[in-house]
């Protein structure tokens, strides 16, 4: 989103200054308890009053629907964009400053013992650390919504650290000295390091900033007691300083025309020097979903990373120590549980059903097992009753493994190795766990998850090379079954995407396209092979002819002389709209290059023609020329009202789909019979989106213009006939013409509905 100024800036300034002063007085009160308390109270009172004023002002504006606004409470934004000095929406992530502030907060808490502000971390620090963790989870989700997967993954990682730090501080209230399994922070350091390398593609500063967290996790590995001794505290002090600098730079660059350089082009410059590397172009549509209409980027990178973290955390040997004292619980429950559930929900919104089911199942498994075993809920209890629930997870994961056969080799191995993890849980619950088995299968699953993590990062960054995930082991016909690669799916609101679809159609491909009503299947008229292909892909559609669409009436200019003046003016008045006109078939159709495929357009007597009221559709037709159109659904099925349905119904038969989400209307077009329009009659094959009364009103207005001699000047030459009475003088001729015009005008009957026995096969499957 754009960073713009609003009318409430003064209110926000007062609140922020007041809170800053209150915090300053509280810090001063640490040295002298009697100092600054009244000033602190006054600052917070000011915050309360200003907040109450702003809230009441917004409530008043809501009640009056914006007619009454208190001064300083308006939320009107200044226009931003090109020339305003504000970055374009796809170039910035609005919520990053919030994440940086939370890093400042947590770093200040951890570094306090180093500065001798407090002797050690205490339960009083838990709310601060967990508040930062919750906010960073929110930043993670909103970053996915901003199509920024790398930032979302980073703040997912930092939220895990915040929860673990808060948990460690909480244990001090129970006189428990926590210890962390050494493999965990080492693995976390590796994940942070790899993420930092790939984050350099956004900016060099961001990659270097994340390296501080590599140093932090290494410090935790060197001091596994997690009492946050001088090493970890010192790194957190450095993180505090660097986070403050990053906050200032990021905030300034988001609102200022003059940017502070952060090395945004360094990564790209290095990659372009290597011929074997090809960067993936990044914009808001670079992670468009295959089947879902999602507003979120792909979150699988974070999901696989959390699997790595969770599985390596359980390699710790508890021995005689209390379960709560070994820091496995936050890693398993938060990383393996909470964040896996988040990733599963994002995958579901993107139409990835199997991946979503897998992440949700694994998230539930990690949460339940982490709380049960490492939360000490069952203690030393072992037996079949405890194992029943784990057996149910085995059955569910068996279904995931079978489903993965239709997805990729990597997912089959991923699900199968998690099966080994569940078996280790089962053996432990039965008290029959062989020594070293759990560590062995954990390493295997961890390595597989790490490979998927790397593959996801490569896929986000490079077009080539990519770490392969393998093809489906079982391939079925139909969409998603592996009969062929999935067709190109591109966002309809992007000009370059429309050009891609246009090139496919010019090359003889058929595509799905949104319209002002429902989705349609289209082919270029000047490619008879494509028209034939589009017609045949609609099985059992021999009695359902296609229609002809144009981007504007100007595309009919070459055949204008072959159409009547009344029909031309009716088209000009009615289009663009959701009105399809059935007109008499004629030799003029040969001018569109249909060749033998012309037999599939309309019937031997008539065809349906339309100019849609849809910017995407008209732009595509402008690029391709007139197109042959049929509905994007098999014969006899309901209209297709979402690009998901195009994939589901015809995805293995089309070459591309313009994705625009739900159709603006679920009603098809109104089909008007214009075959007898010259006699003053129009009828209706179908009344759809445009009401019958509106069509009749347009026709009546056109008729009136013609009845008063207001004929389109372009037709005057075509309407000139040989003079039947050459011997008449000019006055006599004028008098006779006036009488003839008067007679014709009076004999034009009013618009009526077409006879019931008209040829309804012309309707075809008109969208």
XYZ file of C-alpha atoms in Angstrom:
767
model
C 0.000 0.000 0.000
C 1.019 3.574 -0.463
C 2.350 5.530 2.417
C 0.351 8.745 2.286
C -0.336 11.537 4.724
C -3.818 11.946 6.187
C -5.722 14.560 8.151
C -5.125 12.694 11.436
C -1.333 13.227 11.343
C -1.514 15.817 14.126
C -3.424 13.401 16.362
C -0.886 10.650 15.745
C 1.972 13.068 16.420
C 0.518 14.106 19.798
C -0.082 10.491 20.821
C 3.394 9.323 19.841
C 5.117 12.249 21.593
C 3.051 11.737 24.733
C 3.881 8.045 24.907
C 7.559 8.815 24.318
C 7.565 11.340 27.164
C 5.751 8.892 29.441
C 8.366 6.221 28.733
C 11.134 8.748 29.378
C 9.664 9.674 32.755
C 9.273 5.999 33.652
C 12.936 5.363 32.850
C 13.895 8.326 35.024
C 11.703 6.888 37.768
C 13.892 3.780 37.877
C 16.675 5.800 39.500
C 14.347 7.691 41.833
C 10.915 6.171 42.530
C 9.473 9.525 43.457
C 10.578 11.200 40.243
C 8.392 11.478 37.193
C 5.294 9.606 38.350
C 2.963 12.593 38.051
C 4.479 13.528 34.684
C 4.013 9.965 33.466
C 0.379 10.044 34.557
C -0.140 13.394 32.801
C 1.291 12.055 29.546
C -0.913 8.998 29.617
C -3.920 11.183 30.466
C -3.160 13.262 27.373
C -2.971 10.089 25.289
C -6.336 8.986 26.696
C -8.012 12.332 25.963
C -6.636 12.592 22.441
C -7.557 8.969 21.720
C -11.085 9.507 23.040
C -11.439 12.644 20.889
C -10.274 10.837 17.785
C -12.541 7.854 18.461
C -15.588 10.044 18.990
C -14.743 11.981 15.833
C -14.570 8.816 13.761
C -17.823 7.562 15.295
C -19.535 10.853 14.459
C -18.260 10.650 10.895
C -19.556 7.094 10.587
C -22.995 7.954 11.950
C -23.366 10.958 9.653
C -21.822 9.068 6.699
C -18.979 11.572 6.447
C -21.117 14.716 6.432
C -19.818 15.807 9.849
C -16.171 15.366 10.828
C -14.329 16.695 13.846
C -11.141 18.612 12.969
C -8.112 16.358 12.716
C -10.063 13.084 12.572
C -10.448 12.737 8.805
C -8.907 9.770 7.023
C -8.787 11.232 3.538
C -5.531 10.350 1.840
C -3.511 12.373 -0.573
C -3.173 10.861 -3.984
C 0.094 9.057 -4.423
C 1.796 7.519 -7.379
C 3.990 8.555 -10.162
C 5.367 11.988 -9.731
C 4.346 12.261 -6.097
C 7.585 10.879 -4.716
C 5.834 7.882 -3.201
C 6.792 4.360 -4.114
C 4.452 2.275 -6.194
C 2.265 -0.183 -4.239
C 4.018 -3.282 -5.537
C 7.426 -1.954 -4.521
C 6.888 -1.585 -0.784
C 5.450 -3.523 2.118
C 3.646 -1.226 4.518
C 3.892 -3.488 7.559
C 7.682 -3.916 7.609
C 8.164 -0.938 9.997
C 5.863 -2.652 12.496
C 8.031 -5.761 12.407
C 11.160 -3.658 12.887
C 9.601 -1.908 15.889
C 8.845 -5.309 17.434
C 12.472 -6.318 16.861
C 13.484 -3.146 18.696
C 11.170 -4.039 21.567
C 12.387 -7.607 21.980
C 16.049 -6.620 21.575
C 15.727 -3.992 24.292
C 14.239 -6.583 26.657
C 16.963 -9.175 26.023
C 19.772 -6.610 26.228
C 18.564 -5.112 29.529
C 20.585 -7.512 31.740
C 23.743 -6.657 29.790
C 23.196 -2.974 30.557
C 22.536 -3.799 34.236
C 19.009 -2.388 34.009
C 17.684 -5.670 35.449
C 19.667 -8.582 36.912
C 18.135 -11.198 34.594
C 15.082 -11.982 32.538
C 11.974 -12.367 34.670
C 8.287 -13.280 34.180
C 7.558 -9.554 33.917
C 9.293 -9.549 30.534
C 7.033 -12.250 29.111
C 4.168 -9.936 28.043
C 6.597 -7.731 26.114
C 8.222 -10.630 24.292
C 4.959 -12.402 23.498
C 3.353 -9.147 22.376
C 6.229 -8.727 19.930
C 5.732 -12.336 18.815
C 2.016 -11.839 18.143
C 2.622 -8.624 16.224
C 5.292 -10.304 14.139
C 2.898 -13.118 13.297
C 0.480 -10.443 12.086
C 3.289 -8.860 10.053
C 3.983 -12.306 8.596
C 0.359 -12.738 7.480
C 0.093 -9.206 6.078
C 3.366 -9.661 4.211
C 1.866 -12.674 2.485
C -1.071 -10.469 1.599
C 1.401 -7.995 0.107
C 2.872 -10.846 -1.994
C 6.172 -10.601 -0.096
C 7.067 -14.189 0.788
C 10.653 -13.498 1.870
C 9.675 -10.833 4.414
C 6.823 -13.027 5.656
C 9.230 -15.935 6.192
C 11.683 -13.735 8.091
C 9.062 -12.413 10.502
C 7.669 -15.918 10.903
C 11.159 -16.925 12.072
C 11.501 -13.972 14.461
C 8.065 -14.629 15.984
C 9.224 -18.179 16.824
C 12.246 -16.718 18.628
C 10.061 -14.263 20.550
C 7.744 -17.026 21.776
C 10.742 -19.147 22.842
C 12.364 -16.201 24.656
C 9.129 -15.441 26.475
C 8.725 -19.099 27.418
C 12.267 -19.165 28.822
C 11.565 -16.055 30.906
C 8.326 -17.607 32.167
C 10.131 -20.710 33.466
C 12.142 -18.598 35.881
C 8.953 -18.102 37.901
C 8.974 -21.860 38.584
C 12.709 -21.957 39.374
C 13.311 -23.979 36.206
C 16.515 -23.337 34.313
C 15.762 -24.098 30.658
C 18.205 -25.626 28.223
C 17.952 -25.789 24.467
C 18.954 -28.738 22.297
C 22.101 -27.637 20.480
C 21.024 -28.907 17.017
C 18.057 -26.585 17.026
C 19.782 -23.169 17.142
C 22.429 -24.462 14.711
C 19.751 -25.463 12.208
C 17.978 -22.153 12.824
C 21.223 -20.325 12.057
C 21.511 -22.195 8.745
C 17.916 -21.315 7.801
C 18.458 -17.642 8.686
C 21.664 -17.577 6.654
C 20.051 -19.031 3.530
C 17.074 -16.704 3.874
C 19.444 -13.744 4.233
C 21.208 -14.688 0.986
C 17.950 -14.846 -0.963
C 16.649 -11.663 0.714
C 19.523 -9.746 -0.877
C 17.435 -9.718 -4.058
C 15.175 -7.187 -2.337
C 18.027 -5.109 -0.994
C 21.551 -5.700 0.219
C 20.700 -3.928 3.494
C 17.907 -6.393 4.228
C 20.159 -9.388 3.660
C 22.879 -7.950 5.918
C 20.283 -7.139 8.588
C 19.126 -10.761 8.696
C 22.728 -11.911 9.175
C 22.552 -10.438 12.693
C 19.984 -13.112 13.502
C 22.418 -15.718 12.220
C 24.884 -14.411 14.794
C 22.169 -14.449 17.470
C 21.203 -18.096 16.896
C 24.885 -19.080 16.871
C 25.252 -17.333 20.239
C 22.306 -19.384 21.551
C 23.984 -22.581 20.336
C 27.181 -21.574 22.171
C 25.214 -20.984 25.390
C 22.534 -23.674 25.300
C 21.256 -22.892 28.782
C 19.294 -20.041 27.202
C 19.819 -17.834 30.225
C 20.722 -15.240 27.589
C 24.204 -14.606 28.863
C 26.524 -11.928 27.611
C 26.944 -13.381 24.089
C 23.268 -13.435 23.147
C 22.640 -10.171 25.003
C 25.445 -8.434 23.130
C 24.112 -9.561 19.754
C 20.642 -8.347 20.732
C 22.105 -4.955 21.627
C 23.594 -4.809 18.127
C 20.237 -5.882 16.665
C 18.594 -3.003 18.561
C 20.894 -0.464 16.907
C 20.614 -1.984 13.439
C 16.816 -2.321 13.731
C 16.571 1.375 14.627
C 18.621 2.293 11.550
C 16.564 -0.016 9.313
C 13.356 1.468 10.712
C 14.443 5.006 9.863
C 15.653 4.055 6.378
C 12.567 1.979 5.547
C 10.114 4.592 6.794
C 11.926 7.380 4.947
C 12.120 5.458 1.679
C 8.425 4.595 1.820
C 7.325 8.249 1.913
C 10.102 10.220 0.288
C 10.950 10.926 -3.344
C 14.669 10.934 -2.506
C 15.645 7.466 -1.410
C 18.450 6.342 0.855
C 20.370 3.699 -1.132
C 20.007 0.200 0.283
C 21.677 -1.790 -2.482
C 18.489 -2.890 -4.227
C 20.158 -3.600 -7.557
C 23.290 -5.377 -6.331
C 21.838 -8.896 -6.351
C 20.356 -8.455 -9.821
C 23.637 -7.063 -11.160
C 25.543 -10.082 -9.857
C 23.030 -12.587 -11.215
C 23.015 -11.063 -14.689
C 26.764 -11.749 -14.888
C 26.095 -15.485 -14.605
C 24.645 -16.855 -17.821
C 23.176 -19.939 -16.157
C 21.001 -17.860 -13.783
C 17.745 -16.199 -14.809
C 15.910 -14.085 -12.266
C 12.159 -14.367 -11.917
C 10.444 -10.992 -12.468
C 8.764 -9.777 -9.297
C 5.456 -7.959 -9.048
C 2.141 -8.457 -7.323
C 1.087 -11.052 -9.862
C 4.251 -13.144 -9.894
C 2.707 -15.618 -7.438
C -0.756 -15.821 -8.969
C -2.429 -19.046 -7.795
C -3.073 -21.960 -10.107
C -6.637 -22.616 -9.021
C -7.392 -20.305 -6.134
C -8.323 -16.654 -6.241
C -5.985 -15.779 -3.424
C -4.805 -12.453 -2.086
C -1.822 -14.150 -0.466
C 1.592 -15.225 -1.684
C 2.741 -18.823 -1.467
C 3.690 -19.774 2.100
C 5.182 -23.224 1.520
C 8.730 -21.972 2.128
C 7.816 -21.079 5.711
C 5.911 -24.348 6.135
C 8.879 -26.501 5.172
C 11.247 -24.395 7.288
C 8.983 -24.898 10.305
C 9.057 -28.652 9.673
C 12.855 -28.489 9.797
C 12.784 -26.546 13.073
C 10.212 -28.788 14.726
C 11.819 -32.072 13.745
C 15.352 -31.127 14.813
C 14.063 -29.878 18.153
C 12.864 -33.355 19.104
C 16.346 -34.810 18.669
C 17.088 -33.613 22.207
C 17.566 -36.269 24.850
C 15.560 -35.390 27.956
C 17.185 -37.831 30.362
C 16.247 -37.108 33.969
C 15.398 -33.464 33.326
C 11.867 -32.142 33.640
C 10.063 -32.028 30.263
C 9.327 -28.321 30.590
C 12.997 -27.549 31.195
C 14.059 -28.789 27.760
C 13.131 -26.135 25.238
C 11.344 -28.374 22.789
C 7.817 -27.273 23.647
C 7.900 -23.797 22.008
C 9.706 -25.083 18.927
C 7.304 -27.990 18.382
C 4.076 -26.196 19.308
C 4.791 -22.769 17.809
C 7.006 -23.608 14.833
C 5.571 -27.018 14.041
C 2.027 -26.279 15.159
C 0.858 -22.666 14.991
C 2.820 -21.632 11.924
C 2.024 -24.864 10.073
C -1.680 -24.127 10.601
C -1.115 -20.622 9.237
C 0.675 -22.012 6.184
C -2.124 -24.533 5.652
C -4.767 -21.802 5.643
C -2.787 -19.771 3.087
C -2.334 -22.864 0.886
C -6.084 -23.493 1.036
C -6.831 -19.945 -0.102
C -4.513 -20.522 -3.062
C -6.432 -23.589 -4.181
C -3.747 -26.057 -3.035
C -6.051 -28.563 -1.385
C -3.634 -31.416 -0.725
C -0.816 -29.153 0.476
C -3.269 -27.367 2.742
C -4.534 -30.645 4.222
C -0.961 -31.814 4.807
C 0.188 -28.660 6.599
C -2.952 -28.529 8.757
C -2.592 -32.215 9.675
C 1.088 -31.816 10.541
C 0.366 -28.624 12.486
C -2.213 -30.426 14.603
C 0.148 -33.370 15.096
C 3.055 -31.213 16.251
C 0.817 -29.237 18.616
C -0.807 -32.284 20.204
C 2.403 -34.299 20.478
C 4.441 -31.338 21.677
C 1.967 -30.536 24.456
C 1.556 -34.199 25.389
C 5.157 -35.359 25.472
C 7.200 -32.225 26.001
C 4.561 -30.512 28.076
C 4.707 -33.415 30.483
C 0.960 -34.097 30.248
C 1.257 -37.889 30.300
C 4.478 -38.192 32.263
C 5.601 -41.810 32.375
C 2.281 -43.226 31.227
C 2.571 -45.627 28.315
C 0.073 -47.971 26.709
C -2.406 -48.684 23.936
C -4.899 -46.034 25.060
C -2.306 -43.354 24.449
C -1.482 -44.799 21.042
C -5.037 -44.794 19.641
C -4.935 -41.125 18.674
C -1.546 -41.545 17.007
C -2.898 -44.436 14.939
C -5.613 -42.128 13.609
C -2.912 -39.671 12.527
C -1.163 -42.547 10.740
C -4.338 -43.245 8.772
C -4.803 -39.584 7.863
C -1.197 -39.282 6.740
C -1.636 -42.405 4.621
C -4.331 -40.520 2.705
C -1.963 -37.572 2.291
C 0.739 -39.886 0.960
C -1.660 -41.439 -1.566
C -2.790 -37.968 -2.645
C 0.827 -36.891 -3.048
C 1.208 -39.540 -5.762
C -0.808 -37.218 -7.998
C 1.303 -34.182 -7.056
C 5.066 -34.726 -7.178
C 7.845 -37.074 -6.132
C 9.051 -34.614 -3.486
C 5.657 -34.517 -1.805
C 5.455 -38.320 -1.788
C 8.831 -38.553 -0.034
C 7.890 -35.678 2.294
C 4.652 -37.363 3.392
C 6.238 -40.815 3.613
C 9.100 -39.628 5.835
C 6.616 -37.868 8.124
C 4.962 -41.263 8.367
C 8.197 -42.459 9.983
C 8.012 -39.566 12.467
C 4.475 -40.569 13.472
C 5.611 -44.172 13.885
C 8.340 -42.980 16.261
C 5.646 -41.160 18.278
C 3.599 -44.370 18.317
C 6.518 -46.497 19.504
C 7.296 -43.986 22.235
C 3.675 -44.022 23.389
C 3.795 -47.821 23.552
C 7.112 -47.759 25.397
C 8.826 -49.666 22.595
C 10.950 -46.988 20.979
C 14.329 -48.424 19.857
C 17.354 -46.393 20.792
C 18.283 -43.911 18.090
C 15.255 -44.586 15.873
C 13.595 -41.234 16.558
C 16.842 -39.352 15.914
C 17.429 -41.203 12.647
C 13.964 -40.617 11.184
C 14.023 -37.017 12.408
C 17.205 -36.355 10.469
C 15.729 -37.977 7.340
C 12.533 -35.932 7.520
C 14.511 -32.805 8.399
C 16.739 -33.175 5.345
C 13.696 -33.695 3.089
C 12.005 -30.618 4.545
C 15.211 -28.643 4.089
C 15.349 -29.640 0.412
C 11.752 -28.472 -0.088
C 12.638 -25.220 1.707
C 15.534 -24.619 -0.684
C 13.427 -25.576 -3.686
C 10.766 -23.054 -2.687
C 13.331 -20.258 -2.364
C 14.847 -21.098 -5.761
C 11.388 -21.110 -7.315
C 10.603 -17.685 -5.828
C 13.904 -16.225 -7.037
C 14.976 -17.872 -10.277
C 13.342 -19.009 -13.465
C 16.458 -21.137 -13.950
C 17.888 -23.075 -12.302
C 15.352 -24.627 -9.956
C 15.635 -27.568 -7.606
C 13.275 -30.169 -9.111
C 10.384 -31.559 -7.105
C 9.640 -34.264 -9.652
C 6.520 -35.041 -11.635
C 3.439 -36.854 -10.418
C 3.916 -40.605 -10.043
C 0.300 -41.248 -11.016
C -1.048 -39.276 -13.939
C -4.702 -39.143 -14.916
C -6.514 -37.378 -17.692
C -8.189 -34.127 -16.818
C -7.142 -30.960 -15.065
C -4.669 -31.505 -12.284
C -4.451 -35.192 -13.083
C -1.224 -34.920 -14.961
C -2.608 -35.518 -18.439
C -0.694 -32.423 -19.534
C 0.966 -29.484 -17.933
C -1.506 -27.006 -16.514
C -2.440 -24.250 -18.934
C -1.051 -20.747 -18.614
C -2.903 -18.750 -15.973
C -2.381 -15.009 -15.889
C -4.126 -12.077 -14.162
C -6.670 -10.377 -16.387
C -5.979 -6.918 -14.983
C -2.384 -6.904 -16.196
C -1.686 -5.594 -19.710
C 1.281 -7.915 -20.302
C -0.901 -10.881 -19.350
C -3.511 -9.954 -21.957
C -0.700 -9.702 -24.531
C 0.430 -13.227 -23.552
C -3.039 -14.615 -24.161
C -3.269 -12.666 -27.433
C -0.034 -14.262 -28.662
C -1.364 -17.708 -27.771
C -4.533 -17.044 -29.753
C -2.616 -15.661 -32.728
C -0.625 -18.902 -32.725
C -3.789 -20.977 -32.902
C -4.499 -21.526 -29.205
C -7.849 -21.364 -27.417
C -8.273 -19.566 -24.107
C -10.699 -18.835 -21.300
C -11.635 -15.198 -20.835
C -13.726 -13.127 -18.371
C -16.510 -10.951 -19.742
C -19.171 -8.596 -18.465
C -21.269 -11.699 -17.728
C -19.755 -15.185 -17.418
C -16.467 -16.766 -18.548
C -16.175 -17.828 -22.189
C -13.936 -19.934 -24.410
C -12.467 -17.967 -27.318
C -10.486 -18.500 -30.532
C -9.246 -16.070 -33.181
C -11.478 -15.998 -36.275
C -8.451 -15.752 -38.567
C -7.236 -19.106 -37.222
C -9.756 -21.675 -38.525
C -7.853 -24.483 -36.813
C -8.340 -22.801 -33.440
C -12.060 -22.280 -34.083
C -12.365 -25.963 -34.999
C -10.492 -26.937 -31.850
C -12.663 -24.736 -29.615
C -15.813 -26.183 -31.146
C -14.716 -29.784 -30.718
C -13.556 -29.370 -27.108
C -17.200 -28.720 -26.187
C -18.260 -32.349 -26.436
C -21.764 -33.068 -27.732
C -22.035 -29.470 -28.955
C -22.964 -30.179 -32.575
C -26.275 -28.377 -32.132
C -24.727 -25.512 -30.182
C -23.011 -23.126 -32.602
C -20.501 -20.474 -31.615
C -20.940 -16.708 -31.819
C -18.866 -13.857 -33.210
C -17.526 -11.098 -30.948
C -15.933 -7.773 -31.840
C -14.169 -5.165 -29.716
C -16.222 -2.358 -31.240
C -18.500 -1.797 -34.200
C -15.463 -0.422 -36.022
C -14.223 -3.995 -36.500
C -17.290 -4.545 -38.700
C -16.371 -1.600 -40.920
C -15.156 -3.853 -43.793
C -18.656 -5.389 -44.071
C -20.629 -2.258 -43.285
C -21.963 -1.909 -46.811
C -23.488 -5.411 -46.567
C -25.521 -4.573 -43.428
C -28.677 -2.492 -43.360
C -28.581 1.058 -42.075
C -31.138 0.322 -39.353
C -29.170 -2.693 -38.098
C -25.919 -0.715 -38.080
C -27.440 2.148 -36.093
C -29.074 -0.313 -33.682
C -25.694 -1.942 -33.092
C -24.077 1.477 -32.601
C -26.720 2.463 -30.042
C -26.827 -0.841 -28.138
C -23.120 -1.689 -27.914
C -20.912 -2.189 -25.975
C -23.268 -4.104 -23.699
C -24.469 -7.537 -22.673
C -26.695 -7.723 -25.754
C -26.091 -10.432 -28.351
C -27.729 -9.802 -31.715
C -28.824 -12.620 -33.991
C -28.567 -11.401 -37.582
C -28.974 -12.971 -40.991
C -26.013 -14.915 -42.245
C -24.345 -13.573 -45.361
C -21.255 -13.686 -47.553
C -19.735 -10.933 -45.430
C -18.511 -13.603 -42.960
C -15.831 -14.647 -45.433
C -13.955 -11.416 -44.701
C -12.977 -12.603 -41.200
C -10.766 -15.470 -42.362
C -12.898 -18.241 -40.871
C -12.571 -20.524 -43.889
C -14.208 -23.920 -43.431
C -14.679 -23.259 -39.701
C -17.352 -20.670 -40.535
C -19.884 -23.504 -40.377
C -19.410 -23.587 -36.592
C -20.402 -19.929 -36.206
C -24.191 -19.696 -35.948
C -26.610 -21.657 -38.139
C -27.014 -21.776 -41.924
C -29.555 -18.955 -41.594
C -28.172 -16.696 -38.858
C -25.343 -15.926 -36.476
C -25.066 -14.244 -33.076
C -22.745 -11.247 -32.809
C -21.799 -9.162 -29.788
C -19.579 -6.336 -28.529
C -19.024 -7.004 -24.776
C -18.927 -4.239 -22.199
C -15.709 -5.502 -20.634
C -12.359 -3.693 -20.813
C -10.318 -6.911 -20.627
C -12.324 -8.637 -23.351
C -12.330 -5.659 -25.718
C -8.588 -5.133 -25.247
C -7.915 -8.767 -26.114
C -10.176 -8.611 -29.201
C -8.412 -5.404 -30.258
C -5.123 -7.303 -30.224
C -6.400 -10.466 -31.926
C -9.265 -9.306 -34.146
C -12.822 -10.679 -34.161
C -13.111 -13.894 -32.166
C -15.293 -16.982 -32.131
C -16.867 -17.502 -28.727
C -18.638 -20.254 -26.850
C -19.393 -20.684 -23.167
C -16.602 -22.119 -21.009
C -18.506 -25.139 -19.802
C -19.323 -28.583 -21.215
C -22.659 -28.844 -22.959
C -25.541 -29.121 -20.545
C -23.654 -27.793 -17.494
C -24.159 -24.497 -15.687
C -22.412 -21.310 -16.811
C -18.806 -20.818 -15.704
C -18.649 -17.908 -13.252
C -15.062 -18.171 -11.947
C -11.695 -18.942 -13.510
C -11.422 -21.897 -11.102
C -14.340 -23.475 -12.947
C -12.617 -22.979 -16.294
C -9.724 -25.109 -14.974
C -12.054 -27.661 -13.441
C -14.194 -28.082 -16.562
C -11.913 -27.417 -19.513
C -8.427 -26.867 -18.066
C -6.850 -29.780 -19.945
C -8.227 -28.534 -23.270
C -7.393 -24.831 -23.216
C -4.024 -23.175 -23.684
C -4.467 -20.231 -21.329
C -6.881 -18.539 -18.958
C -7.242 -14.882 -18.043
C -7.998 -15.014 -14.315
C -10.279 -12.349 -12.904
C -11.975 -14.117 -10.015
C -15.762 -14.248 -9.739
C -17.804 -13.020 -12.692
C -19.375 -9.584 -12.171
C -22.726 -11.114 -13.113
C -24.064 -14.658 -12.944
C -26.639 -13.956 -15.653
C -25.930 -14.485 -19.331
C -26.464 -11.898 -22.045
C -29.770 -10.878 -23.580
C -30.132 -12.407 -27.058
C -32.109 -10.277 -29.510
C -33.464 -11.524 -32.858
C -32.568 -8.941 -35.506
C -33.186 -11.103 -38.586
C -36.363 -9.121 -39.408
C -35.150 -5.743 -38.232
C -35.663 -4.093 -41.633
C -39.386 -4.749 -41.338
C -39.418 -3.000 -37.973
C -39.561 -6.171 -35.899
C -37.153 -7.447 -33.252
C -37.692 -10.355 -30.901
C -36.022 -12.059 -27.982
C -34.525 -15.502 -27.868
C -33.538 -14.919 -24.255
C -33.900 -12.062 -21.763
C -30.726 -11.990 -19.698
C -28.750 -9.279 -17.982
C -30.233 -6.419 -20.043
C -34.013 -6.127 -19.508
C -36.367 -6.395 -22.463
C -37.747 -2.908 -21.874
C -34.301 -1.340 -22.155
C -33.601 -3.078 -25.473
C -36.981 -2.005 -26.870
C -36.364 1.569 -25.779
C -33.025 1.646 -27.634
C -34.656 0.205 -30.751
C -37.535 2.672 -30.659
C -35.113 5.598 -30.472
C -33.204 4.263 -33.496
C -36.483 3.759 -35.372
C -37.547 7.307 -34.659
C -34.338 8.686 -36.112
C -34.863 6.685 -39.272
C -38.537 7.578 -39.555
C -37.587 11.273 -39.501
C -34.940 10.818 -42.148
C -32.035 10.920 -39.713
C -30.186 8.128 -41.473
C -26.510 7.607 -40.882
C -24.721 9.711 -43.552
C -22.464 6.773 -44.290
C -25.378 4.944 -45.889
C -26.680 7.750 -48.103
C -24.653 6.617 -51.103
C -25.703 2.989 -50.646
C -29.398 3.936 -50.448
C -29.368 5.870 -53.728
C -31.495 4.042 -56.334
C -31.990 4.677 -60.108
C -34.521 7.378 -60.758
C -37.774 5.647 -61.857
C -39.187 8.909 -63.304
C -36.346 10.735 -65.037
C -38.784 13.034 -66.807
C -40.041 14.601 -63.571
C -38.837 18.043 -62.666
C -37.047 18.582 -59.345
C -40.099 19.949 -57.480
C -42.196 17.018 -58.656
C -39.471 14.568 -57.618
C -39.134 16.131 -54.171
C -42.874 15.974 -53.640
C -42.981 12.286 -54.575
C -40.053 11.453 -52.257
C -41.737 13.239 -49.353
C -44.934 11.270 -49.933
C -43.014 7.988 -50.103
C -41.136 8.731 -46.873
C -44.365 9.596 -45.146
C -45.982 6.357 -46.249
C -43.045 4.187 -45.124
C -42.882 5.911 -41.803
C -46.488 5.300 -41.044
C -46.393 1.633 -41.947
C -43.514 0.647 -39.627
C -45.128 -1.610 -37.014
C -44.197 -1.347 -33.353
C -41.552 -3.744 -31.966
C -42.994 -7.122 -31.203
C -41.663 -10.364 -29.844
C -40.440 -12.917 -32.349
C -42.730 -15.798 -33.223
C -42.497 -18.803 -31.024
C -41.333 -21.017 -33.877
C -38.136 -19.041 -34.580
C -34.838 -20.886 -34.839
C -33.671 -21.078 -31.225
C -30.576 -23.087 -32.140
C -28.901 -19.768 -32.901
C -28.765 -19.210 -29.149
C -25.965 -21.725 -28.928
C -24.386 -21.315 -25.535
C -24.329 -17.548 -25.698
C -22.609 -16.008 -22.669
